[in-house]
CSV table of C-alpha atoms in Angstrom, one decimal:
chain,number,residue,atom,x,y,z
H,1,UNK,CA,-65.5,40.0,-39.2
H,2,UNK,CA,-65.3,39.2,-35.6
H,3,UNK,CA,-65.1,35.3,-36.4
H,4,UNK,CA,-62.1,36.2,-38.8
H,5,UNK,CA,-60.6,38.3,-35.9
H,6,UNK,CA,-60.9,35.6,-33.5
H,7,UNK,CA,-59.3,33.0,-35.7
H,8,UNK,CA,-56.5,35.2,-36.3
H,9,UNK,CA,-55.8,35.6,-32.7
H,10,UNK,CA,-56.0,31.9,-32.0
H,11,UNK,CA,-53.9,31.0,-34.7
H,12,UNK,CA,-51.3,33.8,-33.3
H,13,UNK,CA,-51.6,32.6,-29.9
H,14,UNK,CA,-50.8,28.7,-31.2
H,15,UNK,CA,-47.8,29.9,-33.1
H,16,UNK,CA,-46.6,31.9,-30.1
H,17,UNK,CA,-46.7,28.9,-27.8
H,18,UNK,CA,-45.1,26.6,-30.6
H,19,UNK,CA,-42.1,29.2,-31.0
H,20,UNK,CA,-41.7,29.5,-27.1
H,21,UNK,CA,-41.6,25.7,-26.9
H,22,UNK,CA,-38.8,25.7,-29.4
H,23,UNK,CA,-36.8,28.2,-27.8
H,24,UNK,CA,-36.9,26.1,-24.5
H,25,UNK,CA,-35.8,23.1,-26.4
H,26,UNK,CA,-33.1,25.2,-27.7
H,27,UNK,CA,-32.1,26.6,-24.4
H,28,UNK,CA,-31.9,23.0,-22.8
H,29,UNK,CA,-28.4,22.4,-21.2
H,30,UNK,CA,-26.6,19.5,-22.2
H,31,UNK,CA,-24.2,18.3,-19.5
H,32,UNK,CA,-21.2,16.4,-20.5
H,33,UNK,CA,-18.6,14.3,-18.4
H,34,UNK,CA,-15.0,14.0,-19.2
H,35,UNK,CA,-12.9,10.8,-19.3
H,36,UNK,CA,-10.1,10.3,-16.5
H,37,UNK,CA,-7.0,8.7,-17.2
H,38,UNK,CA,-4.2,8.6,-14.4
H,39,UNK,CA,-1.2,6.7,-13.5
H,40,UNK,CA,-0.3,5.5,-10.0
H,41,UNK,CA,2.4,3.3,-8.3
H,42,UNK,CA,1.2,-0.1,-7.2
H,43,UNK,CA,0.1,-0.5,-3.5
H,44,UNK,CA,-1.2,2.7,-2.6
H,45,UNK,CA,-2.8,3.6,0.5
H,46,UNK,CA,-6.5,3.3,1.2
H,47,UNK,CA,-8.2,6.7,0.4
H,48,UNK,CA,-5.4,7.8,-1.9
H,49,UNK,CA,-6.8,10.4,-4.3
H,50,UNK,CA,-6.7,9.3,-7.7
H,51,UNK,CA,-8.4,12.1,-9.4
H,52,UNK,CA,-11.8,13.9,-9.9
H,53,UNK,CA,-14.6,13.6,-12.6
H,54,UNK,CA,-15.0,16.8,-14.3
H,55,UNK,CA,-18.1,18.1,-16.1
H,56,UNK,CA,-19.0,21.2,-18.2
H,57,UNK,CA,-21.8,22.0,-15.7
H,58,UNK,CA,-21.7,24.7,-12.8
H,59,UNK,CA,-24.7,22.9,-11.1
H,60,UNK,CA,-24.1,20.3,-8.6
H,61,UNK,CA,-24.1,16.8,-9.8
H,62,UNK,CA,-24.6,13.3,-8.1
H,63,UNK,CA,-22.2,10.9,-9.3
H,64,UNK,CA,-21.9,7.0,-9.2
H,65,UNK,CA,-19.9,4.1,-10.2
H,66,UNK,CA,-21.7,2.1,-13.0
H,67,UNK,CA,-19.1,-0.6,-13.2
H,68,UNK,CA,-15.4,-1.2,-12.4
H,69,UNK,CA,-12.8,-3.8,-13.1
H,70,UNK,CA,-11.7,-5.5,-10.8
H,71,UNK,CA,-14.9,-4.8,-8.8
H,72,UNK,CA,-14.2,-2.7,-5.4
H,73,UNK,CA,-11.0,-1.2,-6.5
H,74,UNK,CA,-12.1,2.4,-6.3
H,75,UNK,CA,-14.7,4.7,-4.5
H,76,UNK,CA,-16.2,7.7,-5.6
H,77,UNK,CA,-17.6,10.8,-3.6
H,78,UNK,CA,-21.2,11.3,-4.8
H,79,UNK,CA,-21.0,14.9,-4.4
H,80,UNK,CA,-17.5,15.9,-5.7
H,81,UNK,CA,-16.9,13.3,-8.1
H,82,UNK,CA,-13.5,12.4,-6.4
H,83,UNK,CA,-12.2,9.0,-6.9
H,84,UNK,CA,-10.1,7.1,-4.3
H,85,UNK,CA,-8.6,3.9,-3.6
H,86,UNK,CA,-11.0,1.5,-2.0
H,87,UNK,CA,-9.0,-1.7,-2.0
H,88,UNK,CA,-5.1,-1.3,-2.1
H,89,UNK,CA,-4.4,-5.0,-2.7
H,90,UNK,CA,-6.2,-4.8,-6.1
H,91,UNK,CA,-3.8,-2.2,-7.0
H,92,UNK,CA,-1.1,-4.7,-8.1
H,93,UNK,CA,0.9,-4.5,-11.1
H,94,UNK,CA,1.4,-8.2,-11.5
H,95,UNK,CA,-2.3,-8.9,-11.2
H,96,UNK,CA,-4.1,-5.7,-12.4
H,97,UNK,CA,-1.7,-3.5,-14.4
H,98,UNK,CA,-4.9,-1.7,-15.8
H,99,UNK,CA,-8.0,-0.7,-13.6
H,100,UNK,CA,-11.0,0.7,-15.3
H,101,UNK,CA,-14.4,2.0,-14.3
H,102,UNK,CA,-17.3,3.9,-15.9
H,103,UNK,CA,-18.8,6.9,-14.1
H,104,UNK,CA,-22.2,8.3,-14.4
H,105,UNK,CA,-24.1,11.4,-13.1
H,106,UNK,CA,-27.6,12.5,-12.8
H,107,UNK,CA,-28.6,14.8,-15.8
H,108,UNK,CA,-25.5,14.1,-17.7
H,109,UNK,CA,-25.7,12.9,-21.5
H,110,UNK,CA,-23.0,10.6,-21.3
H,111,UNK,CA,-20.9,8.3,-19.0
H,112,UNK,CA,-17.0,9.0,-18.2
H,113,UNK,CA,-14.6,6.4,-18.5
H,114,UNK,CA,-11.9,6.1,-16.1
H,115,UNK,CA,-8.6,4.3,-16.9
H,116,UNK,CA,-6.0,3.8,-14.1
H,117,UNK,CA,-2.4,2.5,-15.2
H,118,UNK,CA,-0.7,0.9,-12.3
H,119,UNK,CA,3.3,1.2,-12.2
H,120,UNK,CA,5.3,-1.6,-11.3
H,121,UNK,CA,7.4,-1.0,-8.2
H,122,UNK,CA,10.5,-2.8,-7.1
H,123,UNK,CA,9.0,-4.6,-4.1
H,124,UNK,CA,10.7,-6.0,-1.1
H,125,UNK,CA,9.5,-7.8,2.0
H,126,UNK,CA,11.1,-8.8,5.1
H,127,UNK,CA,10.3,-10.7,8.4
H,128,UNK,CA,11.6,-10.0,11.9
H,129,UNK,CA,13.9,-12.6,13.2
H,130,UNK,CA,13.8,-14.6,16.5
H,131,UNK,CA,15.5,-17.5,17.9
H,132,UNK,CA,16.4,-18.8,21.3
H,133,UNK,CA,19.7,-20.5,22.1
H,134,UNK,CA,21.6,-21.7,24.8
H,135,UNK,CA,24.2,-19.3,26.2
H,136,UNK,CA,28.0,-19.9,25.7
H,137,UNK,CA,27.9,-20.9,21.7
H,138,UNK,CA,30.7,-21.4,19.9
H,139,UNK,CA,32.2,-18.5,17.5
H,140,UNK,CA,30.9,-19.1,14.0
H,141,UNK,CA,27.7,-21.0,15.2
H,142,UNK,CA,24.8,-20.5,12.8
H,143,UNK,CA,21.8,-18.6,14.5
H,144,UNK,CA,19.4,-18.8,11.5
H,145,UNK,CA,18.8,-16.9,8.2
H,146,UNK,CA,16.9,-13.9,7.8
H,147,UNK,CA,13.8,-14.2,5.6
H,148,UNK,CA,13.1,-11.7,2.9
H,149,UNK,CA,11.9,-11.7,-0.7
H,150,UNK,CA,12.0,-9.2,-3.4
H,151,UNK,CA,13.1,-8.4,-7.0
H,152,UNK,CA,16.7,-8.7,-7.9
H,153,UNK,CA,19.7,-9.5,-5.8
H,154,UNK,CA,19.2,-8.9,-1.9
H,155,UNK,CA,22.1,-7.5,0.3
H,156,UNK,CA,22.1,-8.0,3.7
H,157,UNK,CA,23.9,-5.9,6.5
H,158,UNK,CA,23.7,-5.2,10.4
H,159,UNK,CA,23.0,-1.7,11.1
H,160,UNK,CA,23.3,-1.8,14.7
H,161,UNK,CA,23.4,-4.4,17.6
H,162,UNK,CA,23.1,-4.8,21.4
H,163,UNK,CA,25.7,-5.7,22.4
H,164,UNK,CA,27.9,-4.5,19.7
H,165,UNK,CA,29.8,-6.8,17.6
H,166,UNK,CA,27.8,-9.9,19.0
H,167,UNK,CA,26.7,-11.1,15.7
H,168,UNK,CA,27.8,-11.2,11.9
H,169,UNK,CA,25.6,-11.8,8.7
H,170,UNK,CA,26.3,-13.0,5.5
H,171,UNK,CA,25.7,-10.2,3.0
H,172,UNK,CA,24.3,-12.7,0.3
H,173,UNK,CA,22.4,-15.2,2.0
H,174,UNK,CA,21.3,-13.4,5.1
H,175,UNK,CA,22.7,-16.2,7.5
H,176,UNK,CA,23.4,-14.7,11.0
H,177,UNK,CA,26.4,-16.2,13.1
H,178,UNK,CA,27.8,-15.9,16.4
H,179,UNK,CA,30.8,-13.2,16.3
H,180,UNK,CA,31.7,-12.8,19.9
H,181,UNK,CA,30.8,-16.1,22.0
H,182,UNK,CA,31.8,-14.4,25.2
H,183,UNK,CA,28.8,-11.8,24.7
H,184,UNK,CA,26.4,-14.9,24.7
H,185,UNK,CA,26.2,-14.8,28.5
H,186,UNK,CA,22.8,-15.2,30.1
H,187,UNK,CA,23.9,-13.3,33.2
H,188,UNK,CA,25.3,-10.3,31.2
H,189,UNK,CA,23.1,-10.3,28.1
H,190,UNK,CA,20.1,-12.4,28.4
H,191,UNK,CA,18.7,-11.1,25.0
H,192,UNK,CA,20.7,-10.0,22.1
H,193,UNK,CA,19.2,-7.6,19.4
H,194,UNK,CA,20.0,-6.3,16.1
H,195,UNK,CA,18.6,-4.2,13.3
H,196,UNK,CA,19.1,-5.7,9.9
H,197,UNK,CA,19.1,-4.0,6.7
H,198,UNK,CA,17.9,-5.5,3.6
H,199,UNK,CA,18.2,-3.8,0.1
H,200,UNK,CA,17.5,-5.0,-3.6
H,201,UNK,CA,19.0,-1.9,-5.4
H,202,UNK,CA,15.8,0.2,-5.4
H,203,UNK,CA,14.3,-0.4,-2.1
H,204,UNK,CA,15.6,-0.7,1.5
H,205,UNK,CA,13.7,-2.5,4.4
H,206,UNK,CA,14.7,-3.0,8.1
H,207,UNK,CA,14.0,-5.8,10.4
H,208,UNK,CA,14.7,-6.6,14.0
H,209,UNK,CA,16.7,-9.9,15.2
H,210,UNK,CA,16.2,-11.1,18.5
H,211,UNK,CA,18.3,-13.6,20.0
H,212,UNK,CA,17.2,-15.0,23.2
H,213,UNK,CA,19.8,-16.9,25.6
H,214,UNK,CA,18.9,-19.9,27.7
H,215,UNK,CA,20.6,-20.1,31.2
H,216,UNK,CA,22.9,-22.9,31.4
H,217,UNK,CA,24.0,-24.5,34.6
H,218,UNK,CA,27.6,-23.9,34.5
H,219,UNK,CA,30.5,-25.8,36.0
H,220,UNK,CA,34.1,-24.6,36.5
H,221,UNK,CA,37.1,-26.8,37.6
H,222,UNK,CA,40.6,-25.7,38.5
H,223,UNK,CA,43.6,-28.1,39.1
H,224,UNK,CA,44.5,-28.7,42.6
H,225,UNK,CA,47.8,-28.5,43.8
H,226,UNK,CA,49.4,-28.6,47.0
H,227,UNK,CA,52.8,-29.1,49.1
H,228,UNK,CA,53.3,-31.0,52.5
H,229,UNK,CA,55.8,-32.5,54.5
H,230,UNK,CA,56.1,-36.2,54.4
H,231,UNK,CA,54.9,-38.7,57.0
């Protein structure tokens, strides 16, 4: 009888342990990560926030980038899952219209796929203009051409100049010319400056034009006339 009772108790204990183990397996938390899809304009700033990887867990996770294309484009905050721009130059529509990455987290049962679609932006770039010429040029003398590049047709205009009205610019080509030669006087205006606006319909950039004048040794003559008595 005692042997039968002991066997029964042993069997019950074993059954209890098995049942408890099954309950633990049933209660195991399965953490899932959500994919992230976002659209941004090309040429963002370093550190620009792209989005955050979301999970169904309320517990802190440790995130990491498994892979990304192109490499080095984004960073991730290990604690929050926030994705930021690491290399702005890679966010170029012409080169990388779509940037992708795979994100993992400790204890998560899956990885998250990140898809970043890069918008094309109407780009425009300009360079400051600088030239040195002799004072006293002729009206209409060419000073040079403003350097700018961008999509579409470029339009040039002088926003301001010092002294005023010293220069003119070709609205189509960006060529700068002398408008008032009298203002190109070393003694009065050794440096002439202007703010130039360049636009291509969707974007406007401003550059500075600087004209340095050389001092020229000037010589002036006057006709001579006198009246005297003869002898």
